[in-house]
Amino acid sequence: MVRFDFDDEVCSNGGNELEVCTVSNSIDSWMHCISYEGQTFKDAVEFRICLKNYAIATRRSFSYKKNDSDKIIVVCSKENCQWRIYASKYKSDNLFGIRKCNLIHSCGDDNLRTRGHPKADSTWVANVVKEKLRGEPSYRPCTMMKDIQRDYGVELDYHKVWAGKEMTMHDIHGTDKGSYDKLRWYCHAVKETNSGSYAECEIDPMTNKFRRLFMCFHACLIGFISGCRPLIFLDGTHIKNKYKGCLLVAVAKDANDDIFTLAYAVVDAENDSNWEWFCYQLKHVLASQYIMVFRNYTFFSDRHPGLIKAIQFVFPGSHHAYCLRHLVDNFVKQVHRIA
């Protein structure tokens, strides 16, 4: 048996100064991310990440004998193997370092025979794909599975990769619940820092939960007034996240026939009440100080019942045209229904 004398002395690499390990996502670097007694890490979390990477690169596995923020002891998953590591926090600088270790497996060359790896969990996946997801949010789990198998030789099931992506997206962008909670602060910040912008956030007084949000930035309003035709296109689309809801938008066409965003709203559902509220907010910004005399506009929509009622009520006298594609789709549906 290998005997470990655990103490609080700082170990070094051959008498040199302490080296802090840096986490790099490549098999070659992972082979050496756990190397010697005295090797140091930023904290216990980084040490655990390096342990997983080292195990995956060497096709071995390990078990924790002790695992907390101050001390970690790991042994080989094979019984009676002498491979083990003892690491703990240095009191002097709060770094986390390997105090004693035996990195030679006495269990022989009994590497893992499976195509997967027990340490390649969703947390590991999150660490591996985090940097790529920062620049490519549309990075799909199916593509992740292929890239991980190619780069690290590990086969994972879809659910594990999907869970890792969700964990990373929450870490980068925060949770949906947390984002909704910050909407009131965001509206206040927009008004304070972007003068002339209009932001309205309604909270249900009974439940104190989010109800709906309207946003029109100053630049969008000025751009519409000065460079767009008096045509406003209104439509809504469903939000496909945990909390559902709908996104209502008002867009225009600029001089280059490109789509120009005027305003948008997030509501709980696409219904008569919300469309009427949206049109009232839109009328408020259009009739603001930037337009001295209110003029009529031509509205385009998909003939949603709530929009038909709201435009007639909020913008009396304005023209209301209908989207040709939706007219054709509705006509075809009616014909099939009759047939």
Short mmCIF file of C-alpha atoms in Angstrom, two decimals:
data_model
loop_
_atom_site.label_atom_id
_atom_site.label_comp_id
_atom_site.label_asym_id
_atom_site.label_seq_id
_atom_site.Cartn_x
_atom_site.Cartn_y
_atom_site.Cartn_z
CA MET A 1 0.00 0.00 0.00
CA VAL A 2 1.11 3.56 -0.74
CA ARG A 3 1.25 5.66 2.40
CA PHE A 4 0.23 9.33 2.26
CA ASP A 5 1.48 11.75 4.90
CA PHE A 6 -1.12 14.52 4.79
CA ASP A 7 0.10 17.89 6.00
CA ASP A 8 -0.37 21.57 5.20
CA GLU A 9 3.03 22.21 3.63
CA VAL A 10 2.99 23.72 0.15
CA CYS A 11 4.35 21.33 -2.45
CA SER A 12 6.24 22.56 -5.48
CA ASN A 13 7.25 21.28 -8.89
CA GLY A 14 10.89 20.35 -8.41
CA GLY A 15 11.57 23.35 -6.18
CA ASN A 16 10.09 25.83 -8.65
CA GLU A 17 7.24 28.19 -7.93
CA LEU A 18 3.72 26.84 -7.84
CA GLU A 19 2.04 26.45 -11.21
CA VAL A 20 -1.70 26.98 -11.58
CA CYS A 21 -3.39 24.54 -13.93
CA THR A 22 -5.39 26.00 -16.81
CA VAL A 23 -8.29 24.06 -18.33
CA SER A 24 -7.93 23.45 -22.08
CA ASN A 25 -10.31 21.46 -24.25
CA SER A 26 -8.10 18.99 -26.10
CA ILE A 27 -7.23 15.34 -25.50
CA ASP A 28 -3.48 16.04 -25.69
CA SER A 29 -3.61 18.66 -22.93
CA TRP A 30 -5.97 16.53 -20.83
CA MET A 31 -3.42 13.70 -20.77
CA HIS A 32 -1.17 15.97 -18.69
CA CYS A 33 -3.68 18.10 -16.78
CA ILE A 34 -3.02 15.93 -13.69
CA SER A 35 0.74 15.52 -13.53
CA TYR A 36 2.60 15.86 -10.25
CA GLU A 37 2.55 16.58 -6.54
CA GLY A 38 2.40 20.31 -5.91
CA GLN A 39 0.34 21.06 -9.03
CA THR A 40 -2.14 23.79 -8.19
CA PHE A 41 -5.58 24.83 -9.42
CA LYS A 42 -7.73 27.89 -8.95
CA ASP A 43 -10.21 26.06 -6.73
CA ALA A 44 -11.81 22.68 -6.09
CA VAL A 45 -14.23 23.14 -9.02
CA GLU A 46 -11.39 23.50 -11.51
CA PHE A 47 -9.65 20.48 -9.98
CA ARG A 48 -12.78 18.35 -10.46
CA ILE A 49 -13.02 19.48 -14.10
CA CYS A 50 -9.39 18.48 -14.67
CA LEU A 51 -10.01 15.13 -12.99
CA LYS A 52 -12.88 14.34 -15.36
CA ASN A 53 -10.87 15.45 -18.39
CA TYR A 54 -7.87 13.39 -17.27
CA ALA A 55 -10.04 10.30 -16.75
CA ILE A 56 -11.64 10.67 -20.18
CA ALA A 57 -8.29 11.21 -21.92
CA THR A 58 -6.70 8.18 -20.22
CA ARG A 59 -9.83 6.01 -20.56
CA ARG A 60 -9.90 5.38 -16.81
CA SER A 61 -12.43 6.11 -14.09
CA PHE A 62 -12.22 7.07 -10.43
CA SER A 63 -14.26 7.29 -7.24
CA TYR A 64 -14.36 9.96 -4.55
CA LYS A 65 -13.36 8.99 -1.01
CA LYS A 66 -13.82 12.58 0.13
CA ASN A 67 -15.20 15.47 -1.87
CA ASP A 68 -15.75 18.99 -0.56
CA SER A 69 -14.46 22.51 -1.16
CA ASP A 70 -11.45 22.05 1.17
CA LYS A 71 -10.31 18.48 0.55
CA ILE A 72 -10.68 15.89 -2.21
CA ILE A 73 -9.46 12.30 -2.15
CA VAL A 74 -9.93 10.12 -5.23
CA VAL A 75 -9.01 6.51 -5.94
CA CYS A 76 -9.15 4.27 -8.99
CA SER A 77 -12.55 2.71 -9.62
CA LYS A 78 -10.85 -0.72 -9.78
CA GLU A 79 -10.49 -2.44 -6.42
CA ASN A 80 -7.01 -2.75 -4.88
CA CYS A 81 -5.47 -0.37 -7.44
CA GLN A 82 -2.78 1.92 -5.97
CA TRP A 83 -3.71 4.94 -8.13
CA ARG A 84 -4.95 7.79 -5.92
CA ILE A 85 -4.75 11.53 -5.41
CA TYR A 86 -5.04 13.67 -2.30
CA ALA A 87 -5.65 17.39 -2.86
CA SER A 88 -6.65 20.24 -0.57
CA LYS A 89 -6.79 24.00 -0.26
CA TYR A 90 -3.68 25.98 0.64
CA LYS A 91 -4.36 28.27 3.57
CA SER A 92 -1.86 30.87 2.40
CA ASP A 93 -3.39 31.82 -0.96
CA ASN A 94 -6.64 29.75 -1.20
CA LEU A 95 -5.36 27.85 -4.23
CA PHE A 96 -6.24 24.18 -4.51
CA GLY A 97 -3.31 21.79 -4.93
CA ILE A 98 -2.29 18.15 -5.19
CA ARG A 99 -0.53 17.26 -1.93
CA LYS A 100 0.19 13.59 -2.54
CA CYS A 101 -0.46 11.35 -5.52
CA ASN A 102 0.35 8.03 -7.13
CA LEU A 103 -0.51 8.23 -10.85
CA ILE A 104 0.55 4.69 -11.74
CA HIS A 105 -2.27 2.15 -12.02
CA SER A 106 -1.45 -1.17 -10.40
CA CYS A 107 -4.59 -2.64 -11.98
CA GLY A 108 -2.68 -2.88 -15.28
CA ASP A 109 -3.89 -1.77 -18.68
CA ASP A 110 -7.50 -2.44 -17.83
CA ASN A 111 -8.88 0.60 -19.66
CA LEU A 112 -12.59 1.23 -20.10
CA ARG A 113 -14.02 -0.87 -22.89
CA THR A 114 -17.20 1.10 -23.42
CA ARG A 115 -17.62 3.76 -26.11
CA GLY A 116 -19.00 6.13 -23.52
CA HIS A 117 -17.47 7.18 -20.22
CA PRO A 118 -19.01 7.31 -16.70
CA LYS A 119 -17.48 10.76 -16.08
CA ALA A 120 -18.80 12.26 -19.33
CA ASP A 121 -21.98 13.60 -17.73
CA SER A 122 -24.04 16.69 -18.60
CA THR A 123 -21.77 18.90 -16.46
CA TRP A 124 -18.75 17.75 -18.44
CA VAL A 125 -20.60 18.40 -21.71
CA ALA A 126 -21.45 21.91 -20.50
CA ASN A 127 -17.78 22.69 -19.86
CA VAL A 128 -16.71 21.30 -23.24
CA VAL A 129 -19.21 23.22 -25.40
CA LYS A 130 -19.42 26.45 -23.39
CA GLU A 131 -17.02 28.57 -25.45
CA LYS A 132 -18.50 27.47 -28.77
CA LEU A 133 -22.04 28.18 -27.56
CA ARG A 134 -21.03 31.74 -26.68
CA GLY A 135 -20.40 32.48 -30.35
CA GLU A 136 -22.86 30.00 -31.83
CA PRO A 137 -26.09 29.80 -29.78
CA SER A 138 -27.75 27.68 -32.50
CA TYR A 139 -25.21 24.87 -31.93
CA ARG A 140 -27.49 21.80 -31.98
CA PRO A 141 -27.23 18.76 -29.67
CA CYS A 142 -27.07 16.40 -32.68
CA THR A 143 -24.00 18.25 -33.97
CA MET A 144 -22.53 18.31 -30.46
CA MET A 145 -22.79 14.52 -30.24
CA LYS A 146 -20.83 14.09 -33.48
CA ASP A 147 -18.19 16.68 -32.52
CA ILE A 148 -17.66 15.16 -29.06
CA GLN A 149 -17.26 11.68 -30.51
CA ARG A 150 -14.79 12.96 -33.11
CA ASP A 151 -12.72 15.15 -30.77
CA TYR A 152 -12.82 13.13 -27.54
CA GLY A 153 -13.78 9.60 -28.60
CA VAL A 154 -16.83 9.52 -26.32
CA GLU A 155 -20.30 8.47 -27.46
CA LEU A 156 -23.14 10.15 -25.57
CA ASP A 157 -26.91 9.89 -25.73
CA TYR A 158 -29.00 12.82 -26.92
CA HIS A 159 -30.60 13.61 -23.56
CA LYS A 160 -27.25 13.99 -21.80
CA VAL A 161 -25.93 16.36 -24.50
CA TRP A 162 -29.18 18.35 -24.52
CA ALA A 163 -29.02 18.72 -20.72
CA GLY A 164 -25.42 19.93 -21.02
CA LYS A 165 -26.41 22.56 -23.57
CA GLU A 166 -29.28 23.78 -21.39
CA MET A 167 -26.93 24.03 -18.42
CA THR A 168 -24.46 26.09 -20.45
CA MET A 169 -27.12 28.40 -21.90
CA HIS A 170 -28.42 29.10 -18.40
CA ASP A 171 -24.89 29.82 -17.23
CA ILE A 172 -24.24 32.22 -20.14
CA HIS A 173 -27.61 33.94 -20.46
CA GLY A 174 -29.32 33.20 -17.15
CA THR A 175 -32.63 31.42 -16.66
CA ASP A 176 -35.95 32.42 -18.24
CA LYS A 177 -37.41 33.05 -14.80
CA GLY A 178 -34.52 35.33 -13.84
CA SER A 179 -34.82 37.24 -17.11
CA TYR A 180 -38.53 37.94 -16.58
CA ASP A 181 -37.75 39.13 -13.06
CA LYS A 182 -35.38 41.76 -14.48
CA LEU A 183 -37.83 43.25 -16.99
CA ARG A 184 -38.92 46.10 -14.71
CA TRP A 185 -35.29 47.05 -14.16
CA TYR A 186 -34.65 46.80 -17.90
CA CYS A 187 -37.53 49.15 -18.77
CA HIS A 188 -36.28 51.69 -16.25
CA ALA A 189 -32.72 51.38 -17.62
CA VAL A 190 -33.92 51.89 -21.22
CA LYS A 191 -35.76 55.09 -20.28
CA GLU A 192 -32.80 56.40 -18.30
CA THR A 193 -30.06 55.63 -20.81
CA ASN A 194 -31.92 55.86 -24.14
CA SER A 195 -33.82 59.12 -23.98
CA GLY A 196 -36.99 59.19 -26.05
CA SER A 197 -37.56 55.43 -25.91
CA TYR A 198 -40.87 54.09 -24.68
CA ALA A 199 -41.05 51.03 -22.43
CA GLU A 200 -44.07 49.77 -20.55
CA CYS A 201 -44.09 46.68 -18.33
CA GLU A 202 -47.31 45.51 -16.69
CA ILE A 203 -47.34 43.25 -13.64
CA ASP A 204 -50.46 41.41 -12.47
CA PRO A 205 -51.37 43.14 -9.15
CA MET A 206 -53.01 40.00 -7.78
CA THR A 207 -50.16 37.54 -8.37
CA ASN A 208 -47.27 40.01 -8.79
CA LYS A 209 -46.28 38.09 -11.94
CA PHE A 210 -45.33 39.38 -15.39
CA ARG A 211 -48.27 40.14 -17.66
CA ARG A 212 -47.04 42.04 -20.73
CA LEU A 213 -44.30 44.31 -22.04
CA PHE A 214 -44.22 46.94 -24.80
CA MET A 215 -40.98 48.35 -26.20
CA CYS A 216 -40.27 51.05 -28.79
CA PHE A 217 -36.72 52.38 -29.01
CA HIS A 218 -36.08 56.03 -29.84
CA ALA A 219 -33.99 55.17 -32.91
CA CYS A 220 -36.75 52.92 -34.27
CA LEU A 221 -39.36 55.66 -33.88
CA ILE A 222 -37.19 58.33 -35.50
CA GLY A 223 -36.19 55.96 -38.30
CA PHE A 224 -39.81 55.11 -39.04
CA ILE A 225 -40.90 58.75 -39.09
CA SER A 226 -38.05 59.99 -41.26
CA GLY A 227 -37.33 57.09 -43.59
CA CYS A 228 -40.30 54.73 -43.92
CA ARG A 229 -43.60 54.77 -45.74
CA PRO A 230 -46.82 55.14 -43.68
CA LEU A 231 -47.37 51.37 -43.80
CA ILE A 232 -47.38 49.31 -40.61
CA PHE A 233 -47.39 45.51 -40.63
CA LEU A 234 -48.74 43.79 -37.51
CA ASP A 235 -48.35 40.14 -36.60
CA GLY A 236 -47.80 37.80 -33.68
CA THR A 237 -45.86 34.60 -33.11
CA HIS A 238 -45.78 32.08 -30.29
CA ILE A 239 -42.81 32.01 -27.89
CA LYS A 240 -41.62 28.41 -27.60
CA ASN A 241 -40.01 28.33 -24.18
CA LYS A 242 -41.05 27.08 -20.76
CA TYR A 243 -43.32 30.06 -20.04
CA LYS A 244 -44.92 30.28 -23.50
CA GLY A 245 -46.64 33.57 -24.38
CA CYS A 246 -46.64 35.51 -27.66
CA LEU A 247 -44.46 38.11 -29.36
CA LEU A 248 -46.43 40.91 -31.06
CA VAL A 249 -44.56 43.06 -33.55
CA ALA A 250 -45.07 46.19 -35.63
CA VAL A 251 -42.71 46.53 -38.58
CA ALA A 252 -42.44 48.82 -41.59
CA LYS A 253 -40.56 48.92 -44.92
CA ASP A 254 -37.78 51.42 -45.45
CA ALA A 255 -36.62 53.07 -48.69
CA ASN A 256 -34.65 49.92 -49.65
CA ASP A 257 -37.73 47.71 -49.20
CA ASP A 258 -36.09 46.13 -46.15
CA ILE A 259 -38.01 45.25 -42.98
CA PHE A 260 -37.70 47.95 -40.32
CA THR A 261 -38.72 47.14 -36.74
CA LEU A 262 -40.91 49.79 -35.14
CA ALA A 263 -42.09 48.22 -31.87
CA TYR A 264 -42.70 44.88 -30.21
CA ALA A 265 -44.50 43.44 -27.20
CA VAL A 266 -44.37 40.26 -25.13
CA VAL A 267 -47.80 39.15 -23.91
CA ASP A 268 -49.34 36.06 -22.34
CA ALA A 269 -51.56 35.26 -25.35
CA GLU A 270 -52.60 36.58 -28.76
CA ASN A 271 -56.14 37.71 -27.96
CA ASP A 272 -58.46 40.71 -28.38
CA SER A 273 -57.39 42.37 -25.13
CA ASN A 274 -53.68 42.21 -25.82
CA TRP A 275 -53.98 43.40 -29.41
CA GLU A 276 -56.08 46.37 -28.27
CA TRP A 277 -53.49 47.17 -25.58
CA PHE A 278 -50.68 46.88 -28.14
CA CYS A 279 -52.44 49.23 -30.56
CA TYR A 280 -53.02 51.79 -27.79
CA GLN A 281 -49.31 51.72 -26.92
CA LEU A 282 -48.41 52.05 -30.59
CA LYS A 283 -50.77 55.00 -31.02
CA HIS A 284 -49.21 56.67 -28.00
CA VAL A 285 -45.70 56.60 -29.47
CA LEU A 286 -46.87 57.60 -32.96
CA ALA A 287 -48.80 60.58 -31.56
CA SER A 288 -45.89 61.70 -29.37
CA GLN A 289 -43.94 64.93 -29.57
CA TYR A 290 -42.08 63.73 -32.67
CA ILE A 291 -45.24 63.94 -34.80
CA MET A 292 -46.95 67.29 -34.42
CA VAL A 293 -50.07 66.29 -36.38
CA PHE A 294 -51.34 62.70 -36.14
CA ARG A 295 -51.87 61.19 -39.60
CA ASN A 296 -53.61 58.03 -40.80
CA TYR A 297 -51.62 54.90 -41.55
CA THR A 298 -52.31 51.79 -43.58
CA PHE A 299 -52.13 48.62 -41.51
CA PHE A 300 -51.45 45.13 -42.84
CA SER A 301 -52.37 42.01 -40.85
CA ASP A 302 -53.36 38.34 -41.09
CA ARG A 303 -57.01 39.06 -40.25
CA HIS A 304 -56.73 37.98 -36.64
CA PRO A 305 -60.10 38.83 -35.00
CA GLY A 306 -58.37 40.79 -32.23
CA LEU A 307 -56.49 42.91 -34.77
CA ILE A 308 -59.58 43.65 -36.85
CA LYS A 309 -61.40 44.94 -33.76
CA ALA A 310 -58.42 46.79 -32.31
CA ILE A 311 -57.50 48.73 -35.47
CA GLN A 312 -61.09 49.83 -36.03
CA PHE A 313 -61.37 50.96 -32.42
CA VAL A 314 -57.94 52.52 -31.78
CA PHE A 315 -57.18 53.86 -35.28
CA PRO A 316 -60.60 54.86 -36.65
CA GLY A 317 -60.46 55.94 -40.27
CA SER A 318 -57.17 54.16 -40.99
CA HIS A 319 -56.95 51.73 -43.87
CA HIS A 320 -56.62 48.04 -43.01
CA ALA A 321 -55.27 45.69 -45.67
CA TYR A 322 -54.80 41.95 -45.37
CA CYS A 323 -51.84 39.72 -46.11
CA LEU A 324 -52.33 37.89 -49.44
CA ARG A 325 -50.61 34.73 -48.24
CA HIS A 326 -52.93 34.44 -45.25
CA LEU A 327 -55.95 35.12 -47.47
CA VAL A 328 -54.89 32.27 -49.78
CA ASP A 329 -54.23 29.92 -46.84
CA ASN A 330 -57.59 30.71 -45.26
CA PHE A 331 -59.34 30.25 -48.61
CA VAL A 332 -57.73 26.85 -49.14
CA LYS A 333 -58.68 25.76 -45.61
CA GLN A 334 -62.29 26.85 -46.15
CA VAL A 335 -62.47 25.01 -49.48
CA HIS A 336 -61.11 21.80 -47.96
CA ARG A 337 -63.51 22.15 -45.03
CA ILE A 338 -66.50 22.50 -47.39
CA ALA A 339 -65.26 19.62 -49.56
#
